[in-house]
Short mmCIF file of C-alpha atoms in Angstrom, two decimals:
data_model
loop_
_atom_site.label_atom_id
_atom_site.label_comp_id
_atom_site.label_asym_id
_atom_site.label_seq_id
_atom_site.Cartn_x
_atom_site.Cartn_y
_atom_site.Cartn_z
CA MET A 1 185.53 121.02 161.64
CA SER A 2 183.48 122.35 164.56
CA ILE A 3 181.58 119.95 166.76
CA SER A 4 178.29 121.25 165.35
CA THR A 5 179.21 120.13 161.83
CA GLN A 6 180.66 116.76 162.72
CA LEU A 7 179.01 113.59 161.47
CA ILE A 8 178.22 111.81 164.73
CA PRO A 9 177.53 108.04 164.50
CA PHE A 10 174.03 107.26 165.73
CA ARG A 11 172.33 104.14 167.08
CA VAL A 12 168.67 103.61 167.86
CA GLU A 13 168.28 102.35 171.43
CA ILE A 14 164.76 102.80 172.78
CA PRO A 15 164.59 102.18 176.55
CA GLN A 16 162.61 99.09 177.54
CA ALA A 17 160.52 101.25 179.88
CA GLU A 18 159.12 103.08 176.85
CA LEU A 19 158.18 99.81 175.16
CA ASP A 20 156.57 98.60 178.38
CA ASP A 21 154.55 101.83 178.55
CA LEU A 22 153.42 101.29 174.96
CA LYS A 23 152.25 97.76 175.82
CA ARG A 24 150.30 99.11 178.79
CA ARG A 25 148.60 101.73 176.65
CA LEU A 26 147.71 99.19 173.96
CA ASP A 27 146.29 96.79 176.55
CA GLY A 28 144.09 99.58 177.96
CA THR A 29 142.73 100.87 174.66
CA ARG A 30 139.19 102.27 174.76
CA TRP A 31 137.72 101.62 171.34
CA PRO A 32 135.23 103.81 169.46
CA ASP A 33 131.92 102.52 168.14
CA ARG A 34 132.00 100.73 164.82
CA GLU A 35 131.50 102.88 161.72
CA THR A 36 127.97 102.96 160.33
CA VAL A 37 129.00 102.12 156.76
CA ALA A 38 130.47 99.02 155.15
CA ASP A 39 133.49 100.78 153.63
CA GLN A 40 136.20 103.23 154.74
CA SER A 41 134.29 106.37 153.73
CA GLN A 42 134.16 107.34 157.42
CA GLY A 43 137.86 106.68 157.92
CA ALA A 44 139.86 103.84 159.40
CA GLN A 45 137.63 100.83 159.98
CA LEU A 46 137.31 99.49 163.53
CA ALA A 47 137.80 95.80 162.73
CA LYS A 48 140.90 96.41 160.62
CA VAL A 49 142.53 98.63 163.23
CA GLN A 50 141.69 96.12 165.96
CA ASP A 51 143.38 93.36 163.96
CA LEU A 52 146.47 95.52 163.45
CA VAL A 53 146.64 96.45 167.13
CA GLY A 54 146.13 92.83 168.14
CA TYR A 55 149.26 91.95 166.17
CA TRP A 56 151.05 94.95 167.68
CA ARG A 57 150.22 93.78 171.20
CA THR A 58 151.09 90.11 170.80
CA GLN A 59 153.54 89.58 167.93
CA TYR A 60 155.29 92.75 166.80
CA ASP A 61 158.98 92.95 167.74
CA TRP A 62 160.46 96.44 167.90
CA ARG A 63 163.93 95.07 168.65
CA ARG A 64 163.90 93.29 165.29
CA PHE A 65 163.32 96.57 163.49
CA GLU A 66 165.73 98.45 165.74
CA ALA A 67 168.44 95.95 164.80
CA ARG A 68 167.66 96.45 161.13
CA LEU A 69 168.04 100.21 161.42
CA ASN A 70 171.27 99.77 163.32
CA SER A 71 172.64 97.52 160.58
CA TYR A 72 172.92 100.62 158.38
CA PRO A 73 175.41 103.45 158.93
CA GLN A 74 173.46 106.18 160.73
CA PHE A 75 174.55 109.66 161.74
CA LYS A 76 173.40 112.96 163.16
CA THR A 77 174.82 116.30 162.23
CA GLU A 78 173.81 119.85 163.06
CA ILE A 79 172.67 122.00 160.14
CA ASP A 80 171.26 125.48 160.63
CA GLY A 81 170.98 124.86 164.36
CA LEU A 82 169.08 121.58 164.13
CA GLY A 83 170.23 117.98 164.51
CA ILE A 84 169.52 116.00 161.33
CA HIS A 85 169.39 112.21 161.44
CA PHE A 86 170.26 110.30 158.28
CA LEU A 87 171.35 106.98 156.87
CA HIS A 88 174.39 107.02 154.56
CA ILE A 89 175.04 103.83 152.64
CA LYS A 90 177.99 103.91 150.26
CA SER A 91 178.11 101.69 147.21
CA PRO A 92 181.03 99.29 146.70
CA HIS A 93 181.02 100.23 143.01
CA GLU A 94 183.35 102.84 141.60
CA ASN A 95 181.69 105.92 140.12
CA ALA A 96 178.42 105.39 141.99
CA LEU A 97 176.12 108.42 141.77
CA PRO A 98 175.29 110.15 145.10
CA LEU A 99 171.52 110.18 145.67
CA ILE A 100 169.55 111.88 148.45
CA MET A 101 165.96 110.61 148.86
CA THR A 102 163.33 112.35 150.98
CA HIS A 103 160.29 110.69 152.55
CA GLY A 104 156.85 112.18 153.15
CA TRP A 105 153.93 112.08 155.59
CA PRO A 106 152.72 109.76 157.01
CA GLY A 107 155.87 108.00 155.87
CA SER A 108 159.45 107.94 157.03
CA ILE A 109 162.82 106.52 156.05
CA VAL A 110 161.07 103.14 156.42
CA GLU A 111 159.62 103.75 152.95
CA PHE A 112 163.04 103.35 151.35
CA LEU A 113 164.63 100.52 153.33
CA ASP A 114 163.85 97.77 150.80
CA THR A 115 165.36 99.87 148.01
CA ILE A 116 168.74 100.46 149.67
CA ASP A 117 170.56 97.27 148.73
CA PRO A 118 169.42 97.20 145.07
CA LEU A 119 170.41 100.84 144.68
CA VAL A 120 173.85 100.61 146.28
CA ASN A 121 174.75 97.12 145.03
CA PRO A 122 172.89 96.65 141.74
CA THR A 123 174.99 93.72 140.51
CA ALA A 124 173.47 91.62 143.30
CA HIS A 125 169.94 92.65 142.30
CA GLY A 126 169.66 92.33 138.55
CA GLY A 127 171.45 95.53 137.61
CA GLU A 128 174.86 96.59 136.43
CA ALA A 129 177.68 98.43 138.20
CA LYS A 130 176.85 101.53 136.17
CA ASP A 131 173.47 101.64 137.98
CA ALA A 132 175.03 102.11 141.43
CA PHE A 133 174.18 104.90 143.87
CA HIS A 134 175.55 106.14 147.17
CA VAL A 135 172.30 106.53 149.15
CA VAL A 136 171.57 109.27 151.70
CA LEU A 137 168.26 109.07 153.61
CA PRO A 138 167.60 112.01 155.95
CA SER A 139 164.60 112.39 158.21
CA ILE A 140 162.71 115.65 157.72
CA PRO A 141 163.00 117.97 160.77
CA GLY A 142 160.25 116.99 163.19
CA TYR A 143 160.19 113.40 161.89
CA GLY A 144 161.92 110.29 163.16
CA PHE A 145 165.19 110.89 164.95
CA SER A 146 165.85 114.34 163.49
CA ASP A 147 165.40 117.16 165.98
CA LYS A 148 162.06 118.95 166.31
CA PRO A 149 162.03 122.64 165.35
CA THR A 150 161.04 124.84 168.26
CA THR A 151 160.22 127.90 166.13
CA LYS A 152 158.52 128.36 162.78
CA GLY A 153 160.53 128.55 159.58
CA TRP A 154 161.57 125.01 158.69
CA ASN A 155 159.82 125.05 155.35
CA ARG A 156 160.74 123.45 152.02
CA THR A 157 163.31 126.12 151.19
CA ARG A 158 165.14 125.78 154.48
CA ILE A 159 165.05 121.98 154.29
CA GLY A 160 166.27 122.06 150.69
CA ASN A 161 169.21 124.23 151.72
CA ALA A 162 169.93 121.85 154.61
CA TRP A 163 169.92 118.84 152.28
CA HIS A 164 172.35 120.58 149.91
CA GLU A 165 174.61 121.37 152.85
CA LEU A 166 174.41 117.76 153.97
CA MET A 167 175.51 116.47 150.57
CA GLN A 168 178.41 118.89 150.50
CA ARG A 169 179.39 117.88 154.03
CA LEU A 170 179.41 114.24 152.93
CA GLY A 171 181.84 115.11 150.16
CA TYR A 172 179.43 114.96 147.22
CA PRO A 173 179.97 118.04 145.01
CA ARG A 174 177.70 116.49 142.35
CA TYR A 175 174.55 114.55 143.23
CA VAL A 176 170.91 113.84 142.36
CA ALA A 177 167.75 114.04 144.48
CA GLN A 178 164.51 112.05 144.66
CA GLY A 179 161.24 112.37 146.53
CA GLY A 180 157.51 111.73 146.80
CA ASP A 181 154.86 113.50 148.93
CA TRP A 182 156.76 116.04 151.10
CA GLY A 183 159.88 114.54 149.56
CA SER A 184 158.62 115.74 146.20
CA VAL A 185 157.94 119.20 147.64
CA VAL A 186 161.47 119.44 149.03
CA THR A 187 163.11 117.90 145.96
CA THR A 188 161.17 120.20 143.63
CA GLU A 189 162.27 123.17 145.71
CA MET A 190 165.88 122.02 145.45
CA GLY A 191 165.40 122.00 141.69
CA ARG A 192 163.91 125.48 141.75
CA LEU A 193 166.87 126.74 143.78
CA LYS A 194 169.24 125.13 141.23
CA PHE A 195 171.99 124.27 143.68
CA ASP A 196 175.45 124.08 142.19
CA GLY A 197 176.15 120.37 141.85
CA LEU A 198 172.54 119.18 141.77
CA ALA A 199 172.61 117.35 138.45
CA ALA A 200 168.94 116.28 138.24
CA ILE A 201 165.86 115.43 140.27
CA HIS A 202 163.31 112.61 140.15
CA VAL A 203 159.83 112.87 141.65
CA ASN A 204 156.92 110.47 141.86
CA LEU A 205 154.40 113.20 142.78
CA PRO A 206 154.94 115.96 140.19
CA PHE A 207 153.58 119.46 140.76
CA VAL A 208 152.51 120.28 137.23
CA VAL A 209 148.84 121.37 137.10
CA PRO A 210 148.80 124.39 134.75
CA ALA A 211 147.65 127.72 136.15
CA ASP A 212 145.55 128.29 133.03
CA LEU A 213 143.77 125.22 131.72
CA PRO A 214 142.36 125.25 128.21
CA ALA A 215 138.62 125.36 127.73
CA GLU A 216 138.66 121.93 126.15
CA LEU A 217 140.58 119.21 127.98
CA SER A 218 141.75 115.87 126.68
CA ALA A 219 140.34 112.77 128.35
CA GLU A 220 143.63 112.31 130.23
CA GLU A 221 143.66 115.94 131.39
CA GLN A 222 140.03 115.75 132.51
CA ALA A 223 140.69 112.56 134.46
CA ALA A 224 143.64 114.17 136.29
CA LEU A 225 141.60 117.27 137.04
CA ASP A 226 138.75 115.13 138.35
CA GLN A 227 141.22 113.38 140.68
CA CYS A 228 142.35 116.75 142.03
CA VAL A 229 138.74 117.87 142.58
CA LEU A 230 137.91 114.62 144.38
CA PHE A 231 140.95 114.97 146.63
CA ALA A 232 140.02 118.57 147.43
CA SER A 233 136.46 117.57 148.36
CA ASP A 234 136.93 114.20 150.06
CA GLY A 235 140.59 113.64 150.91
CA ILE A 236 142.00 116.88 152.23
CA ALA A 237 140.47 117.24 155.71
CA TYR A 238 143.61 115.81 157.34
CA HIS A 239 145.63 118.44 155.44
CA ASP A 240 143.47 121.32 156.64
CA LEU A 241 143.63 120.10 160.23
CA GLN A 242 147.40 119.65 160.26
CA THR A 243 147.88 122.99 158.49
CA THR A 244 145.73 124.97 160.91
CA ARG A 245 145.68 122.96 164.16
CA PRO A 246 148.72 120.65 164.30
CA GLU A 247 149.01 121.02 168.07
CA THR A 248 145.40 120.01 168.66
CA ILE A 249 145.72 116.74 166.75
CA GLY A 250 149.14 116.32 168.36
CA PHE A 251 147.63 115.83 171.83
CA SER A 252 145.77 112.73 170.66
CA LEU A 253 148.69 111.39 168.64
CA ALA A 254 151.12 111.85 171.55
CA ASP A 255 148.89 110.19 174.14
CA SER A 256 147.28 107.32 172.25
CA PRO A 257 149.28 104.79 170.22
CA VAL A 258 146.05 103.52 168.66
CA GLY A 259 145.15 107.09 167.73
CA GLN A 260 148.55 107.50 166.09
CA ALA A 261 148.23 104.14 164.35
CA SER A 262 144.77 104.81 162.93
CA TRP A 263 145.79 108.29 161.73
CA ILE A 264 148.56 106.69 159.67
CA TYR A 265 146.83 103.43 158.77
CA GLU A 266 143.93 105.19 157.08
CA LYS A 267 146.30 106.97 154.68
CA LEU A 268 148.25 103.78 153.93
CA ALA A 269 144.93 102.19 152.97
CA SER A 270 143.46 105.06 150.96
CA TRP A 271 146.60 106.31 149.18
CA SER A 272 148.22 102.99 148.26
CA ASP A 273 147.42 100.96 145.17
CA SER A 274 145.43 98.56 147.32
CA ASP A 275 141.69 99.05 146.77
CA GLY A 276 141.47 100.35 150.32
CA SER A 277 143.16 97.38 151.99
CA ALA A 278 146.59 98.31 153.28
CA GLU A 279 147.20 94.70 154.29
CA SER A 280 147.16 93.63 150.65
CA VAL A 281 150.25 95.74 149.98
CA PHE A 282 152.10 95.98 153.31
CA SER A 283 152.77 93.42 156.01
CA TYR A 284 151.73 94.26 159.56
CA ASP A 285 155.42 94.53 160.41
CA GLN A 286 155.97 97.14 157.68
CA ILE A 287 152.94 99.15 158.77
CA LEU A 288 154.00 99.07 162.40
CA ASP A 289 157.67 99.79 161.70
CA ASN A 290 156.54 103.06 160.17
CA ILE A 291 154.03 103.83 162.92
CA MET A 292 156.62 103.08 165.59
CA LEU A 293 158.98 105.71 164.18
CA TYR A 294 156.25 108.25 164.97
CA TRP A 295 155.42 106.75 168.37
CA VAL A 296 158.87 106.24 169.89
CA THR A 297 159.94 109.75 168.82
CA ASN A 298 156.63 111.39 169.84
CA SER A 299 156.53 113.17 166.50
CA GLY A 300 152.79 113.26 165.79
CA ALA A 301 152.55 117.01 166.40
CA SER A 302 155.98 117.97 165.08
CA SER A 303 155.45 116.09 161.82
CA ALA A 304 152.04 117.71 161.38
CA ARG A 305 153.65 121.14 161.67
CA MET A 306 155.27 120.56 158.27
CA TYR A 307 151.80 121.34 156.92
CA ALA A 308 151.56 124.52 158.97
CA GLU A 309 154.78 125.66 157.28
CA HIS A 310 153.11 125.41 153.86
CA PRO A 311 149.59 126.89 153.88
CA GLY A 312 148.05 127.06 150.44
CA LEU A 313 150.20 124.31 148.95
CA ASN A 314 148.55 122.53 146.03
CA PHE A 315 149.42 120.58 142.88
CA GLY A 316 150.00 123.76 140.87
CA ALA A 317 152.89 123.75 138.41
CA VAL A 318 156.37 124.64 139.63
CA HIS A 319 158.46 125.57 136.59
CA LEU A 320 161.95 124.06 136.52
CA ASP A 321 164.73 124.17 133.97
CA LEU A 322 167.23 121.69 135.37
CA PRO A 323 166.93 118.03 134.30
CA VAL A 324 163.74 116.52 135.76
CA ALA A 325 162.60 112.89 135.71
CA VAL A 326 159.07 111.80 136.58
CA SER A 327 157.54 108.42 137.40
CA VAL A 328 153.75 108.30 137.63
CA PHE A 329 152.30 105.43 139.68
CA PRO A 330 148.71 104.42 138.88
CA GLY A 331 147.45 104.49 142.48
CA GLU A 332 148.77 108.01 143.14
CA ILE A 333 146.44 110.76 144.41
CA TYR A 334 146.45 112.22 140.92
CA THR A 335 148.07 111.02 137.71
CA PRO A 336 148.84 113.97 135.44
CA PRO A 337 149.44 113.71 131.69
CA LYS A 338 152.92 114.06 130.24
CA ALA A 339 151.86 117.26 128.45
CA TRP A 340 151.50 119.04 131.78
CA ALA A 341 154.99 117.96 132.84
CA GLU A 342 156.42 119.13 129.52
CA GLN A 343 154.90 122.56 130.13
CA ALA A 344 156.29 122.78 133.67
CA TYR A 345 159.71 121.23 133.07
CA SER A 346 161.74 122.63 130.18
CA ASN A 347 164.27 119.79 130.53
CA LEU A 348 162.15 116.67 131.08
CA ILE A 349 164.68 113.86 130.73
CA TYR A 350 162.46 110.93 131.71
CA TRP A 351 158.74 110.19 131.96
CA ASN A 352 157.13 106.85 132.62
CA LYS A 353 153.88 105.44 133.91
CA ALA A 354 154.65 102.50 136.18
CA GLU A 355 152.72 99.26 136.00
CA LYS A 356 151.51 99.37 139.61
CA GLY A 357 152.05 101.21 142.86
CA GLY A 358 150.57 104.22 144.59
CA HIS A 359 151.47 107.22 146.70
CA PHE A 360 154.02 105.26 148.75
CA ALA A 361 155.83 104.04 145.63
CA ALA A 362 159.14 102.93 147.15
CA PHE A 363 157.36 101.30 150.09
CA GLU A 364 154.72 99.52 147.99
CA GLN A 365 156.75 98.44 144.97
CA PRO A 366 160.48 98.63 145.80
CA ALA A 367 161.60 96.67 142.72
CA ILE A 368 159.62 98.87 140.33
CA PHE A 369 160.76 101.98 142.18
CA VAL A 370 164.43 100.95 141.92
CA SER A 371 163.99 100.33 138.20
CA GLU A 372 162.45 103.79 137.81
CA VAL A 373 165.25 105.51 139.72
CA ARG A 374 167.91 103.75 137.66
CA ALA A 375 166.20 104.78 134.41
CA ALA A 376 165.49 108.28 135.62
CA PHE A 377 169.12 109.18 136.20
CA ALA A 378 170.78 107.05 133.50
CA SER A 379 171.36 110.04 131.22
CA VAL A 380 173.05 112.24 133.82
CA ARG A 381 175.75 109.87 135.01
#
């Protein structure tokens, strides 16, 4: 095995000087004026961000989170010329099913941390040995501790190929894949490419809107379409900016920790099943753990470039014929009807509407998410 394909053990060790610089920047924050409305229709609200940053300045402990990351087996390996960072947690149970899960934006591997132990050791968390998974959690190129691409081309197809290579390199000739947000884009692409050994996929943001809608829609279809229209009119400005000007927004995100925090916080509030209050779903520590993975790796611009790699991306149907499982969470950006999934996926092996949870399903509702993943892949073991 060449050095480029070796699995190199990895530890997170952020220099104290960088944390001291962060503290200095937080202490010197220049705040904007308060919004002129009583809700978050103008974006992240001043008082809520000030409360979050106050906790960040005085109580948040990066070393706690760093130790948690380092408690899991972490590695880097070079694939297609780029260093990929990933967690690889093997189950103690015989015949565990290998599972690669992909995060999204503005998320990270943090989204999945509370699901790791129940997935790899189900007998300790209300499951059975037959529910066990070997879990692989890579960071998308340009995110977290994966390398940043220096040229264009790291799109969903290239990432999907890299993930397949990673699973083969780990010794998993047969595996399953899961994802939401960009993770759903990548996982869906893996399904479209039909890699040898990819037994099934599970997504919690399905791309199933039909190209040709009937003249008369059911109430469920109309509701889903209305959600898409609302997102296109009121929720997509961030998408357009990161698609067309990722470097411009990157200057602010690289220089201002509060700018980076508010850019992420607003999406955690508006896309979670929280009625606009991120704090009702996530602790400050969880919110800041995720934000810190962007800050300490200076990946505001590089993560935004994922959008520039996919101009024109929408919720339009991607037709797949390998086994596909879908979980729809009620607080998701749009909640399509099963009929649309049945049209897009010729081999729909699982469909369920979860009781609660939103766009960040694994992060918001880890127990429900674990239950969904177990059920989703039960028939392909």
